[in-house]
Coordinates of C-alpha atoms in Angstrom, one line a residue:
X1 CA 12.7 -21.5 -23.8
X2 CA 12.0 -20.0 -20.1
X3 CA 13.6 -16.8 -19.2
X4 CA 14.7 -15.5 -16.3
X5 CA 17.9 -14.3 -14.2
X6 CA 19.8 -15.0 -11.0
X7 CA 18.6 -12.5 -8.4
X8 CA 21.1 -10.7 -6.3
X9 CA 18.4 -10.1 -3.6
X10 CA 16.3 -13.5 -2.7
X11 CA 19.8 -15.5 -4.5
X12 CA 17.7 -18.2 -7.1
X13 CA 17.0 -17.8 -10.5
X14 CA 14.5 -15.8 -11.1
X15 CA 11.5 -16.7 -14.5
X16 CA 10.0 -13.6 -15.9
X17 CA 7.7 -12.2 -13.3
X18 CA 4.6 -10.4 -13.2
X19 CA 4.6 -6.6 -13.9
X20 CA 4.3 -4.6 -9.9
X21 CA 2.7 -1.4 -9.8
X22 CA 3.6 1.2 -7.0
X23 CA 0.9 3.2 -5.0
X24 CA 2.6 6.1 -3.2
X25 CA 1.3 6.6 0.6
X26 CA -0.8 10.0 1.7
X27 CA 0.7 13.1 0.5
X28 CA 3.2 11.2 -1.3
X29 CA 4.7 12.4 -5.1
X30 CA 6.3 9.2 -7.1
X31 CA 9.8 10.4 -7.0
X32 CA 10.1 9.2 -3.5
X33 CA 9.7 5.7 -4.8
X34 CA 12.0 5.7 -7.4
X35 CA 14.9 3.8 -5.7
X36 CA 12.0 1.0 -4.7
X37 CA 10.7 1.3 -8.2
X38 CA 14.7 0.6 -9.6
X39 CA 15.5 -2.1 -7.4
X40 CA 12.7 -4.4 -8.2
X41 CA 13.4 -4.0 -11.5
X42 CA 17.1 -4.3 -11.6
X43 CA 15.7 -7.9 -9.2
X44 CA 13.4 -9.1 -12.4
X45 CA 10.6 -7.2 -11.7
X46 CA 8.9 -4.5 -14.0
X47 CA 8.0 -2.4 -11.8
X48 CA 5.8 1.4 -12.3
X49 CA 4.8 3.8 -9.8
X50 CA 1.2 5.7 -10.3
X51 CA 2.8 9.0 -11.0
X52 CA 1.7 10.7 -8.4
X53 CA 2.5 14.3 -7.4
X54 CA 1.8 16.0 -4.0
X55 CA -0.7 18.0 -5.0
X56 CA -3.1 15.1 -6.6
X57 CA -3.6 14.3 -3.0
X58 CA -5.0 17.9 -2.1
X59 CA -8.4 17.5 -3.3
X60 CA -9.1 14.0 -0.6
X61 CA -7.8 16.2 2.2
X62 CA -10.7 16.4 4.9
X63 CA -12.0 12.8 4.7
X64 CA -12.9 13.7 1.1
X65 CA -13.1 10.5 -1.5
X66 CA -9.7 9.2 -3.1
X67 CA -11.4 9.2 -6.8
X68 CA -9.1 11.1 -7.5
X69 CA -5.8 8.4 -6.5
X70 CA -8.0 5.5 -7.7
X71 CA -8.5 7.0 -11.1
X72 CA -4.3 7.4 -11.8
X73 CA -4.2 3.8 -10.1
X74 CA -6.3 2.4 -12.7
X75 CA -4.5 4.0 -15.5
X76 CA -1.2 3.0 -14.3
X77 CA -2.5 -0.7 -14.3
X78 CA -4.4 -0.5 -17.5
X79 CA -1.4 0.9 -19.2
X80 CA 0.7 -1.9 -17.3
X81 CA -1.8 -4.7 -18.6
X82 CA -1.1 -3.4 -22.4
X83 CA 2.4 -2.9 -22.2
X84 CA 3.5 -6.3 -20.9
X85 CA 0.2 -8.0 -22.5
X86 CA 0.0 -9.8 -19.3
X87 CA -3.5 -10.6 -17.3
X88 CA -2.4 -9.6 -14.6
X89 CA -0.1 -6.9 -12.2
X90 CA 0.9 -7.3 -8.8
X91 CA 0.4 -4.4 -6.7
X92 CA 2.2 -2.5 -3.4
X93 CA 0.4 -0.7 -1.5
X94 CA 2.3 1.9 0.8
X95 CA 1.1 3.0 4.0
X96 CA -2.5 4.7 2.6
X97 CA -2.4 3.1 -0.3
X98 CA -2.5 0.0 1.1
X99 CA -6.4 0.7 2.2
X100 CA -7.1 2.9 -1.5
X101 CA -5.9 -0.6 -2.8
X102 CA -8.3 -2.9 -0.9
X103 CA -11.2 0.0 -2.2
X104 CA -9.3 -0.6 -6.1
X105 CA -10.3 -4.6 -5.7
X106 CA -13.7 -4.0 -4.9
X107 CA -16.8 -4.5 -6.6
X108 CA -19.1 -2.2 -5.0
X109 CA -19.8 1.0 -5.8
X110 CA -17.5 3.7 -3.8
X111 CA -20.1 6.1 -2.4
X112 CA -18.8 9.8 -2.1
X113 CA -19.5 11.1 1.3
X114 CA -21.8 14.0 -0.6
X115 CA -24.9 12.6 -1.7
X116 CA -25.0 14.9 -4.9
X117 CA -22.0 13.3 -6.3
X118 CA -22.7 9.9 -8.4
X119 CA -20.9 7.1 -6.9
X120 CA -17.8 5.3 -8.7
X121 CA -18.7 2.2 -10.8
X122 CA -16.7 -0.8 -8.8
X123 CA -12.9 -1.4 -10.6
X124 CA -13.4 -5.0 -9.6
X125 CA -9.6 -5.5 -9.7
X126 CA -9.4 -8.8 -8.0
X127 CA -9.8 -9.8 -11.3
X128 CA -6.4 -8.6 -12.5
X129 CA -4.3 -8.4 -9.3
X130 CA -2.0 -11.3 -8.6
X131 CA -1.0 -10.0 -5.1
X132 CA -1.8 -7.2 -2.9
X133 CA 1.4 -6.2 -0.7
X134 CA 1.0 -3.7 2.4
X135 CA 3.7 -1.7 3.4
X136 CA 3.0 -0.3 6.7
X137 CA -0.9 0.3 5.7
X138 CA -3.2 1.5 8.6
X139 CA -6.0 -0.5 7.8
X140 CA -8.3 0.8 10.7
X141 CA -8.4 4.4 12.2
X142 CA -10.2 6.3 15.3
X143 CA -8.8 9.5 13.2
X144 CA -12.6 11.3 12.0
X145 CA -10.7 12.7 8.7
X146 CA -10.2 9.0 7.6
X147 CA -12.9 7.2 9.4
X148 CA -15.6 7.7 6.3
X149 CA -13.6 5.9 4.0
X150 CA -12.1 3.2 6.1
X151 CA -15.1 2.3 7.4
X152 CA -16.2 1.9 3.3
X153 CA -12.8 -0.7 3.2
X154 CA -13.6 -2.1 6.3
X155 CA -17.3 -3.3 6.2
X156 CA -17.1 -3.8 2.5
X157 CA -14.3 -5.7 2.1
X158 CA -13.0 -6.9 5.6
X159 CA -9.6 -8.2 5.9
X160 CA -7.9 -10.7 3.4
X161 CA -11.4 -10.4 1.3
X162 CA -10.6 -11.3 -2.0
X163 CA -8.0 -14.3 -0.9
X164 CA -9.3 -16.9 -2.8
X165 CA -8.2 -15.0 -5.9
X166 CA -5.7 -11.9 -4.1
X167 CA -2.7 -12.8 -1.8
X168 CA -2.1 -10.2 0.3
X169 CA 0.9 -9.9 2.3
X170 CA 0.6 -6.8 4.9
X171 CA 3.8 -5.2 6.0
X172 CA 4.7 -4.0 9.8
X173 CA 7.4 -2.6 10.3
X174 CA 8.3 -2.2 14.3
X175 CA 11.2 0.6 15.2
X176 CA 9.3 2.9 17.5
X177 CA 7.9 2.2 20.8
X178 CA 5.3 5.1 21.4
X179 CA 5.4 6.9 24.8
X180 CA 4.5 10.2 25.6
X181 CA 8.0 11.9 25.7
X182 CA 10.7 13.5 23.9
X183 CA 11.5 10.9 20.7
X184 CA 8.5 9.2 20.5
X185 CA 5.6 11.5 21.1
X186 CA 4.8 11.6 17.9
X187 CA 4.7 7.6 17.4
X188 CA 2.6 7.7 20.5
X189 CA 0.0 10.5 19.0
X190 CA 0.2 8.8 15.7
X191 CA -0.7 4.8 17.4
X192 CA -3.1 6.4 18.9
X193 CA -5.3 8.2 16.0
X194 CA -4.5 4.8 14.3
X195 CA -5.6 2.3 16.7
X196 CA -6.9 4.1 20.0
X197 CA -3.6 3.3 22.2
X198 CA -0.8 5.0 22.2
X199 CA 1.8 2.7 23.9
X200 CA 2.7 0.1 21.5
X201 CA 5.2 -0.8 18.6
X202 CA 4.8 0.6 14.7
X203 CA 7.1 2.0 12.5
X204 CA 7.0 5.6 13.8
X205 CA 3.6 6.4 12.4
X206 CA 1.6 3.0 12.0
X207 CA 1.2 0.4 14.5
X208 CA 1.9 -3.0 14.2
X209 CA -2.2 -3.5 15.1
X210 CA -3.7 -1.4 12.8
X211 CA -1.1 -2.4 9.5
X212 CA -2.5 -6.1 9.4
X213 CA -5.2 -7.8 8.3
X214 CA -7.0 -11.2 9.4
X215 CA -6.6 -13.8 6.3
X216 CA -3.2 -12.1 5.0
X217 CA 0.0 -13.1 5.7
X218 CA 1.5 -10.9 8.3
X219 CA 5.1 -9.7 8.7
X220 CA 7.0 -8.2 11.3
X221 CA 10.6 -6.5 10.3
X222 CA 12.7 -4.9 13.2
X223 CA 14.3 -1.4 12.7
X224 CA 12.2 -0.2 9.7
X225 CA 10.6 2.9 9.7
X226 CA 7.0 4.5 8.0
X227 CA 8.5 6.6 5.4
X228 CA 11.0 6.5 2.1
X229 CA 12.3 10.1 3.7
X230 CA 12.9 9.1 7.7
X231 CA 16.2 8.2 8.5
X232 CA 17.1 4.8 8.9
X233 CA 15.5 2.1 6.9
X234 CA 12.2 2.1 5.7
X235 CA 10.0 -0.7 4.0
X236 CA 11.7 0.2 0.4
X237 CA 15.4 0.1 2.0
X238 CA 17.7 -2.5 -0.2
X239 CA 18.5 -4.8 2.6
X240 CA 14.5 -4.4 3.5
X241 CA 13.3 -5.7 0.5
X242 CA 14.7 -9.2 0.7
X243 CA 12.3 -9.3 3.5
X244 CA 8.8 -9.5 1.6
X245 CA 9.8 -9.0 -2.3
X246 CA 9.5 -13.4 -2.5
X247 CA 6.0 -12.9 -2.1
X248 CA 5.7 -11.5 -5.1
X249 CA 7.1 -14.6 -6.9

């Protein structure tokens, strides 16, 4: 017998869907995605956010390697694998971890910037991740703190890489116009550490430019905003969702 439910949010029946694992953005604690984490469940999907706290992030500050992040991200997905006894997990990706996702798929070893430090044996997750899914990801940066390991993404792994075994779907969410005055000045100084111009739609902190990638499927949504605390509606919001969650399926 197949099981599944009708879904409230994409309105067809849903059959029991893959497990999704959360990766918080920069600086980001898990907590923040907890209403995300509830609604995809309460829509049919079993969904569990790398329990992150603020302070796991502290020791990448500086451009330093995100071991750290990619190490919880594994064992959030191993422990995913076992509990659902399922092959494979779809993953989201917010804003940072979109990129520290792309590096989790890889299969080269993840160099750390200090040559006395061993590099990372290669996670090769394309192996177990169904979908990749963006949320408002800057996937290229003139920004010299995140340059080092962007660059490792970026000539590694360029855009949709894996595609022929990964979908990705990449996220852009496009509130903000940047300008340099009152309102938006931040947008403006944040487009332009992301993508080297500061006059252009994003989501208040990413530009739509810099949050796709070529070979993915790329999505605009209107009004939504970078972050899970801004006001408004962000990439997580309930009426958001609708938006990009049928990807998963």
């Amino acid at each position: 017998m197949v099981r599944g439910h009708w879904s409230l949010v994409t309105g067809h029946w849903l059959l029991s869907m893959l497990p999704t694992v959360i990766l918080p953005g920069f600086l980001e604690a898990a907590i923040a995605y907890r209403p995300l984490e509830k609604f995809l469940q309460q829509s049919g999907f079993p969904t569990v956010t790398v329990p992150l706290q603020r302070q796991d992030w502290f020791p990448t500050l500086g451009g330093r390697p995100m071991t750290p992040i990619l190490l919880q991200l594994h064992r959030t997905v191993e422990q995913v694998l076992r509990q659902y006894n399922t092959a494979k997990v779809n993953l989201i990706g917010h804003s940072a971890g979109g990129w520290i996702s792309r590096i989790y798929l890889g299969e080269k070893a993840y160099l750390a910037r200090n040559a006395a430090i061993a590099a990372i044996p290669p996670w090769e997750a394309y192996r177990f991740v169904a979908t990749l899914v963006t949320l408002g990801t800057p996937h290229i940066s003139q920004e010299r703190w995140t340059r080092w390991n962007l660059d490792f993404v970026n000539n590694n792994y360029p855009g949709a890489f894996y595609s022929s075994r990964v979908r990705y779907v990449c996220v852009a969410g496009k509130s903000i116009f940047g300008q340099r005055r009152r309102g938006s000045w931040l947008a403006y100084s944040s487009y332009r550490l992301t993508c080297g111009q500061g006059n252009c739609w994003g989501d208040g902190i990413t530009p739509i430019a810099a949050a796709h990638l070529e070979g993915a499927e790329n999505l605009i949504l209107e009004g939504v905003k970078h972050s899970p605390k801004a006001p408004g509606i962000w990439y997580g919001s309930p009426q958001v969702v609708p938006s990009w969650v049928s990807y998963l399926e």
